[in-house]
PDB file of C-alpha atoms in Angstrom:
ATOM      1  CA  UNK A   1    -196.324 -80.865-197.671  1.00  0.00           C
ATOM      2  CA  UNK A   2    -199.686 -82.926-198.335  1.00  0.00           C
ATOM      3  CA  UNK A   3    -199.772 -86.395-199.386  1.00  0.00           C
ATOM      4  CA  UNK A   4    -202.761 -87.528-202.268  1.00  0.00           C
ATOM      5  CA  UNK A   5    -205.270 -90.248-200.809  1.00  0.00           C
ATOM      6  CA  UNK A   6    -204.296 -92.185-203.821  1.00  0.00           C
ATOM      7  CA  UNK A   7    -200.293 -92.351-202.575  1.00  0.00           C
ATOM      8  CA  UNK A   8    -201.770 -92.847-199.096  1.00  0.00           C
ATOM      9  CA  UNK A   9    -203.280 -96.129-200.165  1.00  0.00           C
ATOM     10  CA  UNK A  10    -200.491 -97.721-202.056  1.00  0.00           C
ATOM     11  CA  UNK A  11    -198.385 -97.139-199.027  1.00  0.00           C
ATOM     12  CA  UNK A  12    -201.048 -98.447-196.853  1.00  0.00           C
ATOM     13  CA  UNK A  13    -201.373-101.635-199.060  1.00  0.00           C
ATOM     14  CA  UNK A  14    -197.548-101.658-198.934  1.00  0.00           C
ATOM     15  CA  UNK A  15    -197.521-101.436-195.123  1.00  0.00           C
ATOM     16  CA  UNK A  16    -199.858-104.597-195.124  1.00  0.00           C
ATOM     17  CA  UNK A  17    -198.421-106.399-197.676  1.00  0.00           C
ATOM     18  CA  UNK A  18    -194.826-106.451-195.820  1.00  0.00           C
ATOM     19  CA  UNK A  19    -196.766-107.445-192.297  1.00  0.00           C
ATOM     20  CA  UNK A  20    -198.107-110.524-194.025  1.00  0.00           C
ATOM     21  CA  UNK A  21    -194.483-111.302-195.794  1.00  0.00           C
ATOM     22  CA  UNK A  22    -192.580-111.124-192.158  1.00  0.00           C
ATOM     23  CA  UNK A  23    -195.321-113.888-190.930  1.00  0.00           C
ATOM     24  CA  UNK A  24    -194.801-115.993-194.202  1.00  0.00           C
ATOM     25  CA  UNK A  25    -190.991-115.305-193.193  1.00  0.00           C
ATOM     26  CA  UNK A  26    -190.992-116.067-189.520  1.00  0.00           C
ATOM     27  CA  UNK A  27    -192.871-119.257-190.392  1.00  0.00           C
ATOM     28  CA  UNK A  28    -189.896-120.887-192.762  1.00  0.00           C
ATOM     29  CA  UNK A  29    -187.450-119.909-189.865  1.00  0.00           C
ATOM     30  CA  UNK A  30    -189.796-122.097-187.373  1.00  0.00           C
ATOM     31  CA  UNK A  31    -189.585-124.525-190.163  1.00  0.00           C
ATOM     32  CA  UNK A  32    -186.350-124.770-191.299  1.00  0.00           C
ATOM     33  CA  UNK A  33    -184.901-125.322-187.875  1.00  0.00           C
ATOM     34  CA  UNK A  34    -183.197-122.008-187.973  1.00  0.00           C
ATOM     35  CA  UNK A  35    -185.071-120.530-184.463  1.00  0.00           C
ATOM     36  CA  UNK A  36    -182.136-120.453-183.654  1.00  0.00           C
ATOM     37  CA  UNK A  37    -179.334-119.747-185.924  1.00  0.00           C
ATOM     38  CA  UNK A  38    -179.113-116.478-184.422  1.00  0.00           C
ATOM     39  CA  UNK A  39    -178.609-117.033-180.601  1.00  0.00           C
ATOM     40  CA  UNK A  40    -177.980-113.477-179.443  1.00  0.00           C
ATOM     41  CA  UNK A  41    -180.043-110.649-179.813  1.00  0.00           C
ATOM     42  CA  UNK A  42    -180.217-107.485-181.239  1.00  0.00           C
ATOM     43  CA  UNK A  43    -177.056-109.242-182.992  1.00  0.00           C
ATOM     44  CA  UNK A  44    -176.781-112.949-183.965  1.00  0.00           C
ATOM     45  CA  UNK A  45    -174.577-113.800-181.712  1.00  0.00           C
ATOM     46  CA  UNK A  46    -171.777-112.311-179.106  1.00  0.00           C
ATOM     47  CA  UNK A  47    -169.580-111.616-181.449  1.00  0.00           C
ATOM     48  CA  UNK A  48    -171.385-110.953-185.156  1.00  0.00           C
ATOM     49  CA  UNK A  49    -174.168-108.222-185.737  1.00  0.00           C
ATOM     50  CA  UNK A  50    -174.684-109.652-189.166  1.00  0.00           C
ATOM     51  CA  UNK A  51    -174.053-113.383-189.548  1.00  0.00           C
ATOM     52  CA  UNK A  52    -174.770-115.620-192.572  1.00  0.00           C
ATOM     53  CA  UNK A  53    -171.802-118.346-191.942  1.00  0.00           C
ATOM     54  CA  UNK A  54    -174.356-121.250-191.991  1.00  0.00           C
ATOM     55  CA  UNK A  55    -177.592-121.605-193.539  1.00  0.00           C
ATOM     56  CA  UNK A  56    -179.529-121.613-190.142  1.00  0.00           C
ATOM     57  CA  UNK A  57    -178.046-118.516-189.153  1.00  0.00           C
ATOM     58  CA  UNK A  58    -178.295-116.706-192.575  1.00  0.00           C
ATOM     59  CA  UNK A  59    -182.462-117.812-192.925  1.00  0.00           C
ATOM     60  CA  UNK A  60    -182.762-116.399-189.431  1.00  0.00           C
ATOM     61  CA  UNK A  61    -180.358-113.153-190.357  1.00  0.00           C
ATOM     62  CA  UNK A  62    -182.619-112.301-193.474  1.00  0.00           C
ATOM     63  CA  UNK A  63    -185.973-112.601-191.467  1.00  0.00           C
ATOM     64  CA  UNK A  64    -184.449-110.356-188.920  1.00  0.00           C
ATOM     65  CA  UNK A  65    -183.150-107.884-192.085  1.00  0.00           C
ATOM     66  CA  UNK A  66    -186.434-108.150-193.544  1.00  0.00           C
ATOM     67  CA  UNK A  67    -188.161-106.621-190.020  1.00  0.00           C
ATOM     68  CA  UNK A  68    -186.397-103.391-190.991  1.00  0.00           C
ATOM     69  CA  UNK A  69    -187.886-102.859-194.033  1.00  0.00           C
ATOM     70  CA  UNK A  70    -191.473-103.456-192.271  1.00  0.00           C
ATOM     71  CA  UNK A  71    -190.331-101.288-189.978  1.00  0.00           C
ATOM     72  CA  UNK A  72    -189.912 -98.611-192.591  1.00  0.00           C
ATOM     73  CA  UNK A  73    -193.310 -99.543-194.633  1.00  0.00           C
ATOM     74  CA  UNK A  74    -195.164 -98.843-191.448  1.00  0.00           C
ATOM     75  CA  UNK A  75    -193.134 -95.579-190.340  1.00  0.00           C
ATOM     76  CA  UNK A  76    -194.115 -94.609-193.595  1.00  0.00           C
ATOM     77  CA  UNK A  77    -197.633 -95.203-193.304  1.00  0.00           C
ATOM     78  CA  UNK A  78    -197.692 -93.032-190.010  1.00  0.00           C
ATOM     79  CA  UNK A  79    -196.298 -90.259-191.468  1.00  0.00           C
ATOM     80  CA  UNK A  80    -198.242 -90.316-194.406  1.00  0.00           C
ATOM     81  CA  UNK A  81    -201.105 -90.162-192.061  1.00  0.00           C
ATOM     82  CA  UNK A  82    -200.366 -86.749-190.180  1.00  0.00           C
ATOM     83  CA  UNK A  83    -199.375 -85.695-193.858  1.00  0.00           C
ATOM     84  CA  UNK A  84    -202.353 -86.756-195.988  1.00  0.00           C
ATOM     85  CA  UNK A  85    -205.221 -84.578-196.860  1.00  0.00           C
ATOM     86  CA  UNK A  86    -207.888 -84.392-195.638  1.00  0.00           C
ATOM     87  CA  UNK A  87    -206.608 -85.609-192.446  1.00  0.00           C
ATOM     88  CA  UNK A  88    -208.162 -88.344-189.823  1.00  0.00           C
ATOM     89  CA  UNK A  89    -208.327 -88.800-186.277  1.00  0.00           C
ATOM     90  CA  UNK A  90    -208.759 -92.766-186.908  1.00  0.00           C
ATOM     91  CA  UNK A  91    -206.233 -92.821-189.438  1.00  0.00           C
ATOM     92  CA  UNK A  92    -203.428 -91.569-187.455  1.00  0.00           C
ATOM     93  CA  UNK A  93    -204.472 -93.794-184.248  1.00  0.00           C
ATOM     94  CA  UNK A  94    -204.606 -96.848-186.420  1.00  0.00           C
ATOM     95  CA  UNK A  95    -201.330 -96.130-188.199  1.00  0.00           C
ATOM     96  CA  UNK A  96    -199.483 -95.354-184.897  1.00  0.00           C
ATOM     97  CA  UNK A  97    -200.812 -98.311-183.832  1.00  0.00           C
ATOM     98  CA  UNK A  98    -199.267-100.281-186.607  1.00  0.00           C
ATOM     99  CA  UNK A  99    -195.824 -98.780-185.114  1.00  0.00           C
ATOM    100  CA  UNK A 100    -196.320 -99.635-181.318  1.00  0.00           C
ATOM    101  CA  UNK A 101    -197.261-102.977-182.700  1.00  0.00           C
ATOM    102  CA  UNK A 102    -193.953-103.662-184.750  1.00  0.00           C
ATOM    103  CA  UNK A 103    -192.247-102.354-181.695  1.00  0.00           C
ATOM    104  CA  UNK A 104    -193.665-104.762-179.708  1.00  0.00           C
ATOM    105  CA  UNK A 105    -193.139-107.389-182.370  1.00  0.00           C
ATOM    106  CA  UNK A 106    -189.355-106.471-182.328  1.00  0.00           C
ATOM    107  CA  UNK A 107    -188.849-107.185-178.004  1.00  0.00           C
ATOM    108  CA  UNK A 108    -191.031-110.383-178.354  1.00  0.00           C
ATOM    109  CA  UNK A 109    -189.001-111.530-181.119  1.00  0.00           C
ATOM    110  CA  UNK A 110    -185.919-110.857-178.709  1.00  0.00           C
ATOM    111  CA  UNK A 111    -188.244-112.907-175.818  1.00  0.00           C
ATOM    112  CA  UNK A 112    -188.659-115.954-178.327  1.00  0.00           C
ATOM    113  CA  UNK A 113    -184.499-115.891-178.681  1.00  0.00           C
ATOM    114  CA  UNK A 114    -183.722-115.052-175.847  1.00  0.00           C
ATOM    115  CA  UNK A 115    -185.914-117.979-173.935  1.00  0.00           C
ATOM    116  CA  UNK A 116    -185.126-120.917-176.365  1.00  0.00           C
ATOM    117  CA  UNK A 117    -187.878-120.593-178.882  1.00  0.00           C
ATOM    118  CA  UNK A 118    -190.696-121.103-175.659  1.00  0.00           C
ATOM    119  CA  UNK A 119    -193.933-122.048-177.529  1.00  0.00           C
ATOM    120  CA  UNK A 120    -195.454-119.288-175.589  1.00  0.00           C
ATOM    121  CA  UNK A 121    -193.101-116.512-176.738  1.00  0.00           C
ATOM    122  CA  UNK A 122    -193.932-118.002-180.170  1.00  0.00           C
ATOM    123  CA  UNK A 123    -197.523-118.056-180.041  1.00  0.00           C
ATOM    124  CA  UNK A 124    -197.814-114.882-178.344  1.00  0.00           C
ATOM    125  CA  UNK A 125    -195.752-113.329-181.588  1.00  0.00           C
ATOM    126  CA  UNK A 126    -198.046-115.017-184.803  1.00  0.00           C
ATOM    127  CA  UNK A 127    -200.867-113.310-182.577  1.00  0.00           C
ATOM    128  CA  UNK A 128    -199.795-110.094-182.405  1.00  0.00           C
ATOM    129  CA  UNK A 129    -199.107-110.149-185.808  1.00  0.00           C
ATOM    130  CA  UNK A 130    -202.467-111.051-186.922  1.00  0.00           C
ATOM    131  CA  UNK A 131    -202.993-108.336-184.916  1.00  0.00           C
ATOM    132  CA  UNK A 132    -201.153-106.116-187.161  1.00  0.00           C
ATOM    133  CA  UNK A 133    -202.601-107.632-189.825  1.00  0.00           C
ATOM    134  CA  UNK A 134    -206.246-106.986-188.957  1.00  0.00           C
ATOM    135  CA  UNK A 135    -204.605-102.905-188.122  1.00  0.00           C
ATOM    136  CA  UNK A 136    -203.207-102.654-191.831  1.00  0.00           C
ATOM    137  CA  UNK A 137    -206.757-103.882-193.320  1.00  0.00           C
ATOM    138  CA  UNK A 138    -208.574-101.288-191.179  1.00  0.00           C
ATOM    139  CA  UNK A 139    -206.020 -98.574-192.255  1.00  0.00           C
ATOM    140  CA  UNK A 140    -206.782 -99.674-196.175  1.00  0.00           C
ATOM    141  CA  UNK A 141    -210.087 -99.778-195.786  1.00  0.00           C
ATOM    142  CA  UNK A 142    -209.998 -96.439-194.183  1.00  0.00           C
ATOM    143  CA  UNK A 143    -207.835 -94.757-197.253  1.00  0.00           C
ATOM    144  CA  UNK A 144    -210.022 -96.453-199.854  1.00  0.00           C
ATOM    145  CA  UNK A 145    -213.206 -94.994-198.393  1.00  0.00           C
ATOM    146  CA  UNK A 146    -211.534 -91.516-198.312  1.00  0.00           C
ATOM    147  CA  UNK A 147    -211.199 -91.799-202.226  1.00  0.00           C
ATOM    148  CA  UNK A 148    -214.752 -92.502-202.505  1.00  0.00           C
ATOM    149  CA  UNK A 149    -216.337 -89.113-203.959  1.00  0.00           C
ATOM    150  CA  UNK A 150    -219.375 -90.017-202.406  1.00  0.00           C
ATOM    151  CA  UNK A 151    -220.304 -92.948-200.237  1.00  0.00           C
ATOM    152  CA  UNK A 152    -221.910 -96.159-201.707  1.00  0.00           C
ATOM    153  CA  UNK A 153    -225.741 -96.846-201.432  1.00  0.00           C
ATOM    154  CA  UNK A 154    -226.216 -99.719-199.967  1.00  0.00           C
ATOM    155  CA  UNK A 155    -228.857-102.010-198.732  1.00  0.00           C
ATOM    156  CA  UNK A 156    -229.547-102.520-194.955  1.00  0.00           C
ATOM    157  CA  UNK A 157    -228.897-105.976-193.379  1.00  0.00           C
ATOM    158  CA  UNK A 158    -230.571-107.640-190.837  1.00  0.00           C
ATOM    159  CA  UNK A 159    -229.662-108.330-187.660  1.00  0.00           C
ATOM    160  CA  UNK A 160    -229.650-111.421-187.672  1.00  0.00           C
ATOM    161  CA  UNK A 161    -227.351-111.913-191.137  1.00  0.00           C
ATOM    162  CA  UNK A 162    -225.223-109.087-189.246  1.00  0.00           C
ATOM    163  CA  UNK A 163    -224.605-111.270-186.126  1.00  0.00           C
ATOM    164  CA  UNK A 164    -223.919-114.190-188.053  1.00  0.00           C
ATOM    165  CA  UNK A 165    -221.510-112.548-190.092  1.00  0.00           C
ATOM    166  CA  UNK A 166    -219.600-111.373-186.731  1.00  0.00           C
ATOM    167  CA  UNK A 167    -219.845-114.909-185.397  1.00  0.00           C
ATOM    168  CA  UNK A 168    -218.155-116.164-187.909  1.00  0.00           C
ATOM    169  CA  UNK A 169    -215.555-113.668-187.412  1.00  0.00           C
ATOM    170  CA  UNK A 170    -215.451-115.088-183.622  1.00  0.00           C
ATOM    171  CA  UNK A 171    -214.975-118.239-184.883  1.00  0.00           C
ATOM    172  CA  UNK A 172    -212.226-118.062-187.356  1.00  0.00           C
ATOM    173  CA  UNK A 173    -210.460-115.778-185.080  1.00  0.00           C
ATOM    174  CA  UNK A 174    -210.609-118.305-182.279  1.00  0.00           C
ATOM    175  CA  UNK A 175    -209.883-121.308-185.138  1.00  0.00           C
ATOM    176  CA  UNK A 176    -206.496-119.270-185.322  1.00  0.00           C
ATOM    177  CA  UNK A 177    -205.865-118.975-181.587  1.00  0.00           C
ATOM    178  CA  UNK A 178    -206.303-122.531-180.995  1.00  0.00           C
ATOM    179  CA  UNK A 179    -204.356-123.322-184.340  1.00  0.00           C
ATOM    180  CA  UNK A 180    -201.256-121.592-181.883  1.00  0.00           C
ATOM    181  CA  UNK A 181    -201.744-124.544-179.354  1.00  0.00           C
ATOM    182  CA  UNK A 182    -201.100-127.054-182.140  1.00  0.00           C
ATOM    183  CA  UNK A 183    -198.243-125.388-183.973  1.00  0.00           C
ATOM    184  CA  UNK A 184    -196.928-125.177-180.034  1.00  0.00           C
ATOM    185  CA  UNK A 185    -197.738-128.475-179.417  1.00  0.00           C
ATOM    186  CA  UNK A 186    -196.713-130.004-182.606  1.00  0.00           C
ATOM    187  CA  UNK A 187    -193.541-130.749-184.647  1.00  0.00           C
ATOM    188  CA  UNK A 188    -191.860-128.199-186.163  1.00  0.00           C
ATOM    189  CA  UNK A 189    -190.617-126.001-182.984  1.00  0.00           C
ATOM    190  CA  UNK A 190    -187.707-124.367-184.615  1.00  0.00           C
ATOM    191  CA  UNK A 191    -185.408-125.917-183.259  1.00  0.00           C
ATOM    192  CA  UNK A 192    -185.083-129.931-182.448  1.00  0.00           C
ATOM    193  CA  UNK A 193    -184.206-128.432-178.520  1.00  0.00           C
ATOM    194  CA  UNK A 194    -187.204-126.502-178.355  1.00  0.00           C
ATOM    195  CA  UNK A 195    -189.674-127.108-175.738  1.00  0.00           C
ATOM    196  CA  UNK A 196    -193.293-128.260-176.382  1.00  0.00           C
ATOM    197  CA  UNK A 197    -196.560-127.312-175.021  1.00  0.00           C
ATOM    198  CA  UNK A 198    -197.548-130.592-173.212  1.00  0.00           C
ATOM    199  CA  UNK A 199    -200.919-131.303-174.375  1.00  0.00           C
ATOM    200  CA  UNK A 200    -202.065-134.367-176.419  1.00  0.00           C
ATOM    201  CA  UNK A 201    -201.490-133.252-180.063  1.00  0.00           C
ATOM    202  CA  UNK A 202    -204.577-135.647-181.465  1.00  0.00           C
ATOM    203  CA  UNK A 203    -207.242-133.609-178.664  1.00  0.00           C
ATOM    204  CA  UNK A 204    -205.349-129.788-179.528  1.00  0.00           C
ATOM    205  CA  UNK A 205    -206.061-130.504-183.268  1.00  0.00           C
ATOM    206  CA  UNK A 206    -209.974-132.097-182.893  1.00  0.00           C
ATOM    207  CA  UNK A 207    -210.704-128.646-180.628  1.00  0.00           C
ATOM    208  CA  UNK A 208    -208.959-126.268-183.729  1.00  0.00           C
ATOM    209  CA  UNK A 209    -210.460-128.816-186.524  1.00  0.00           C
ATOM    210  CA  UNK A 210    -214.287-128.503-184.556  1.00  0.00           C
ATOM    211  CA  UNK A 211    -214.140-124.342-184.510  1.00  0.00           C
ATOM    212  CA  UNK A 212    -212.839-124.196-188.583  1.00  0.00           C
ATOM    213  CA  UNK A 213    -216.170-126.672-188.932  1.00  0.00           C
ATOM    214  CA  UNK A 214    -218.381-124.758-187.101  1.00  0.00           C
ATOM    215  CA  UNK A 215    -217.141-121.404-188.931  1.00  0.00           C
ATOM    216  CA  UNK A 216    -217.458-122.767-192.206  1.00  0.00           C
ATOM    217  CA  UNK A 217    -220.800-124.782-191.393  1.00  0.00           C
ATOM    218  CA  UNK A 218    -222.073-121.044-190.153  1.00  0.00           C
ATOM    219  CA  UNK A 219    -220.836-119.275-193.110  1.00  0.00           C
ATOM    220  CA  UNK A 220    -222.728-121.718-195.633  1.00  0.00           C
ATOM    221  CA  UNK A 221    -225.853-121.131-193.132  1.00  0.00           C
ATOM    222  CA  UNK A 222    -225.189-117.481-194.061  1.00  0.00           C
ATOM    223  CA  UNK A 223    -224.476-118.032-197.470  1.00  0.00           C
ATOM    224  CA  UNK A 224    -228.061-119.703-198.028  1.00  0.00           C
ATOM    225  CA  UNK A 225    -229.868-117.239-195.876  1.00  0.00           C
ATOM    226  CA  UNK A 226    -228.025-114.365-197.863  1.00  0.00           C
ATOM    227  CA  UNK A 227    -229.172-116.335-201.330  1.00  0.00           C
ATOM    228  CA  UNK A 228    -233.075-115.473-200.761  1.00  0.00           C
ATOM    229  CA  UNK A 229    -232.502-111.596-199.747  1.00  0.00           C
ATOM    230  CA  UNK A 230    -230.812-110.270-203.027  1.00  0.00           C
ATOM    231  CA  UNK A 231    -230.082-106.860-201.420  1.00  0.00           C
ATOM    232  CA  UNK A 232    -228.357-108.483-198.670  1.00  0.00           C
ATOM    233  CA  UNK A 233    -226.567-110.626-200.511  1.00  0.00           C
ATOM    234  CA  UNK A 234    -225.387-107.495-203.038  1.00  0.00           C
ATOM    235  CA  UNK A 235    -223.417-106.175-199.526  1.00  0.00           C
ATOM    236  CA  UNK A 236    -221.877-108.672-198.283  1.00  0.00           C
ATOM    237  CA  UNK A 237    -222.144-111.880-201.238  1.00  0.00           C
ATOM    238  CA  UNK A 238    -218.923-110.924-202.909  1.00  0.00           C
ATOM    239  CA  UNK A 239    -216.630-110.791-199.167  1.00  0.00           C
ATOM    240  CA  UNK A 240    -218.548-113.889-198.188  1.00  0.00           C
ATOM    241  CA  UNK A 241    -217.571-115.497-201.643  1.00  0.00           C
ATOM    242  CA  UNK A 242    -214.741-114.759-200.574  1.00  0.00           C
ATOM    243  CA  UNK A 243    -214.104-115.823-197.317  1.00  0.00           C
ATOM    244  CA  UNK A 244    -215.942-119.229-197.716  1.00  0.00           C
ATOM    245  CA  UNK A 245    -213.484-120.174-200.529  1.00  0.00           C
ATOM    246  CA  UNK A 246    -210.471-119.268-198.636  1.00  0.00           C
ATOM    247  CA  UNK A 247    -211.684-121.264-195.604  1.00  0.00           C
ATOM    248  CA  UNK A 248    -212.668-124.295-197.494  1.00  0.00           C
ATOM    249  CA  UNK A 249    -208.969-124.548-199.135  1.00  0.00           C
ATOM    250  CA  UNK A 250    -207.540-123.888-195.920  1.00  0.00           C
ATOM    251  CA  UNK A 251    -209.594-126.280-193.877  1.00  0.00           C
ATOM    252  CA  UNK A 252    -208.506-129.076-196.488  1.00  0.00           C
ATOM    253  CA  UNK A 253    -205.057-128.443-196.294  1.00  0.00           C
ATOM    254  CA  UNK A 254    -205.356-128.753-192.683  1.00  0.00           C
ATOM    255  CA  UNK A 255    -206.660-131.806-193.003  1.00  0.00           C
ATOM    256  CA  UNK A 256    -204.559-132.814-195.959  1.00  0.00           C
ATOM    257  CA  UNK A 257    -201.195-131.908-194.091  1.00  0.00           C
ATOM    258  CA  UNK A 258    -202.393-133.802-190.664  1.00  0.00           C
ATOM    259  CA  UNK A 259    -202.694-137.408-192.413  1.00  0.00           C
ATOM    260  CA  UNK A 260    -199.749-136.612-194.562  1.00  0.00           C
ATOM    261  CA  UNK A 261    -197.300-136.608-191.582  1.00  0.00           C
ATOM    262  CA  UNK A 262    -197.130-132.710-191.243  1.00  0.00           C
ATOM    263  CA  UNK A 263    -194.568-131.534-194.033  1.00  0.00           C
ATOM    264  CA  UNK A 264    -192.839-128.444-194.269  1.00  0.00           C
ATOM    265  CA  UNK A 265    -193.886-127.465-197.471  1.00  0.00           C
ATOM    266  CA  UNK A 266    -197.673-127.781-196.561  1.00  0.00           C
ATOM    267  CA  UNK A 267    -197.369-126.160-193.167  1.00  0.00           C
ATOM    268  CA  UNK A 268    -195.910-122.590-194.853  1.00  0.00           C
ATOM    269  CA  UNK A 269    -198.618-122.926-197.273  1.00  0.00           C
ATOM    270  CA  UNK A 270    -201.465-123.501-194.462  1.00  0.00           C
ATOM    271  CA  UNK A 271    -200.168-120.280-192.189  1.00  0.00           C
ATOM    272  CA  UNK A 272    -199.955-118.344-195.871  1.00  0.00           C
ATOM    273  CA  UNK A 273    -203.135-119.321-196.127  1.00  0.00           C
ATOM    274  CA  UNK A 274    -204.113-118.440-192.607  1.00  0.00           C
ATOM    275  CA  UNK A 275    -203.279-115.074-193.353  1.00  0.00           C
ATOM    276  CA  UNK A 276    -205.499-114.644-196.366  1.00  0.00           C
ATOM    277  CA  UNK A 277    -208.698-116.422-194.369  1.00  0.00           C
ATOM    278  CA  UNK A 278    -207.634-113.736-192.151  1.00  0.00           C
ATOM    279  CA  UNK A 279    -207.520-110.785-194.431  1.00  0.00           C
ATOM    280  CA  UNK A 280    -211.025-112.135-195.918  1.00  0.00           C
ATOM    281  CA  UNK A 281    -213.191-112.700-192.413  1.00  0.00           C
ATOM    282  CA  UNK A 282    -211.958-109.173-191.836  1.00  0.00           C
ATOM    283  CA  UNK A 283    -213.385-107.375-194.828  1.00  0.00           C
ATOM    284  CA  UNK A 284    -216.755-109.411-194.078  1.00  0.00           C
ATOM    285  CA  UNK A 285    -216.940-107.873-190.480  1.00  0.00           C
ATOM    286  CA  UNK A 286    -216.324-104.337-192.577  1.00  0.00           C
ATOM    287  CA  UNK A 287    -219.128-105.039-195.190  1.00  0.00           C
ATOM    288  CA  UNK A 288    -221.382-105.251-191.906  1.00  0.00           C
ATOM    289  CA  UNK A 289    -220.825-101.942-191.350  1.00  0.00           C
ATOM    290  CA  UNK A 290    -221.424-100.662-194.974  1.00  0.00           C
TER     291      UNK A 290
END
């Protein structure tokens, strides 16, 4: 049995579409105070695999529900891998990766339950999902170049636009690392029993605020510096585009949801919008590479 590259995309795309859905998902568990609705695991509780008897529990039952059908997206992904012609070595690895990753998703998920919705546990589990994330986009990327008939001409960059470009992908990655701290420092734990991370929340939100600034003050110094070499900027000006947009809406949202007392509705929309800064400072690193 072989597998077109065509259907190996749209169940690549599907594969990453879920792993960004189960983050939106976790994130209005965390925010509804249903971290713990379910108190048990693998079931919700001692005595119910499957329960749904209070809203709490049945938010936090459907997020867990929902993990299975992740599950299958990226099972599916894997085998389409071994099954697609032609074949990759860096297709495979990158979709069994996607698979030890959910895996590991699935026991920290039991960790964060099982310790009381520990800020740790918690943080440790949005980053290994970006993780996935950032897999799934390589594994697209990979099936829509396979597609291609015959690769793309494109222009050469310069060193220096190429290390900017990666610095900025530093940055925003670390913007989202120390944007853990303050969800795990912050309101919002989960549960109104949860522990917090004992920093100061107004100094763990200046150091995340500083890194978004410097990311999207370097990504302006590479948009003008792309503007004056035209064949640059025809590799990399439509990702940067890109990227710049989605980092200016999310950095004002940030700041929009600090002075407006943190609400629930702004914080899903900030770590949806994490996900698609994400997704974007990724396919800039990839446009490096032509």
């Amino acid at each position: 049995m072989q597998l077109s590259q065509k259907a190996f995309l749209t169940i690549s795309q599907c594969a990453l579409t879920f792993l960004c859905l189960i983050v939106v998902s976790g994130a209005l568990v965390r925010l509804t105070g249903s971290g713990l609705g379910c108190v048990d695991w693998p079931g919700c509780s001692q005595t119910k695999f499957v329960d749904v008897s209070s809203g709490h529990s049945a938010i936090e039952q459907i997020n867990r529900l929902f993990t299975g059908v992740v599950s299958v997206a990226v099972a599916a992904s894997a085998l389409g891998a071994f099954l697609v012609y032609p074949r990759r070595r860096i297709t495979i690895w990158l979709a069994l990766c996607l698979v030890f990753g959910v895996l590991t998703q699935v026991l920290l998920g039991a960790l964060v339950v099982l310790t009381g919705l520990n800020p740790w546990s918690n943080m440790a589990h949005f980053l290994v999902s970006m993780v996935l994330v950032a897999t799934a986009v390589l594994l697209v990327e990979q099936a829509k170049s396979s597609l291609q008939q015959s690769p793309n001409s494109v222009a050469n960059l310069s060193s220096v636009s190429t290390r900017i470009a990666r610095l900025v992908g530093v940055l925003c990655g670390s913007a989202i690392v120390a944007g853990t701290f303050v969800t795990g420092t912050g309101p919002h734990a989960g549960d109104e029993k949860a522990i917090r991370l004992e920093f100061d929340l107004r100094t763990i939100t200046r150091v995340h605020s500083v890194l978004v600034l410097l990311c999207i003050g370097l990504t302006l110094v590479l948009f003008v510096r792309l503007k004056s070499r035209l064949n640059e900027w025809q590799r990399l000006g439509r990702p940067l585009e890109i990227f710049l947009g989605a980092a200016v809406a999310q950095g004002a949202l940030g700041y929009l949801q600090y002075f407006s007392g943190v609400p629930t509705q702004m914080v899903a929309l900030h770590v949806a919008l994490a996900i698609a800064v994400w997704i974007a400072v990724l396919r800039l690193g990839i446009a490096t590479r032509g």
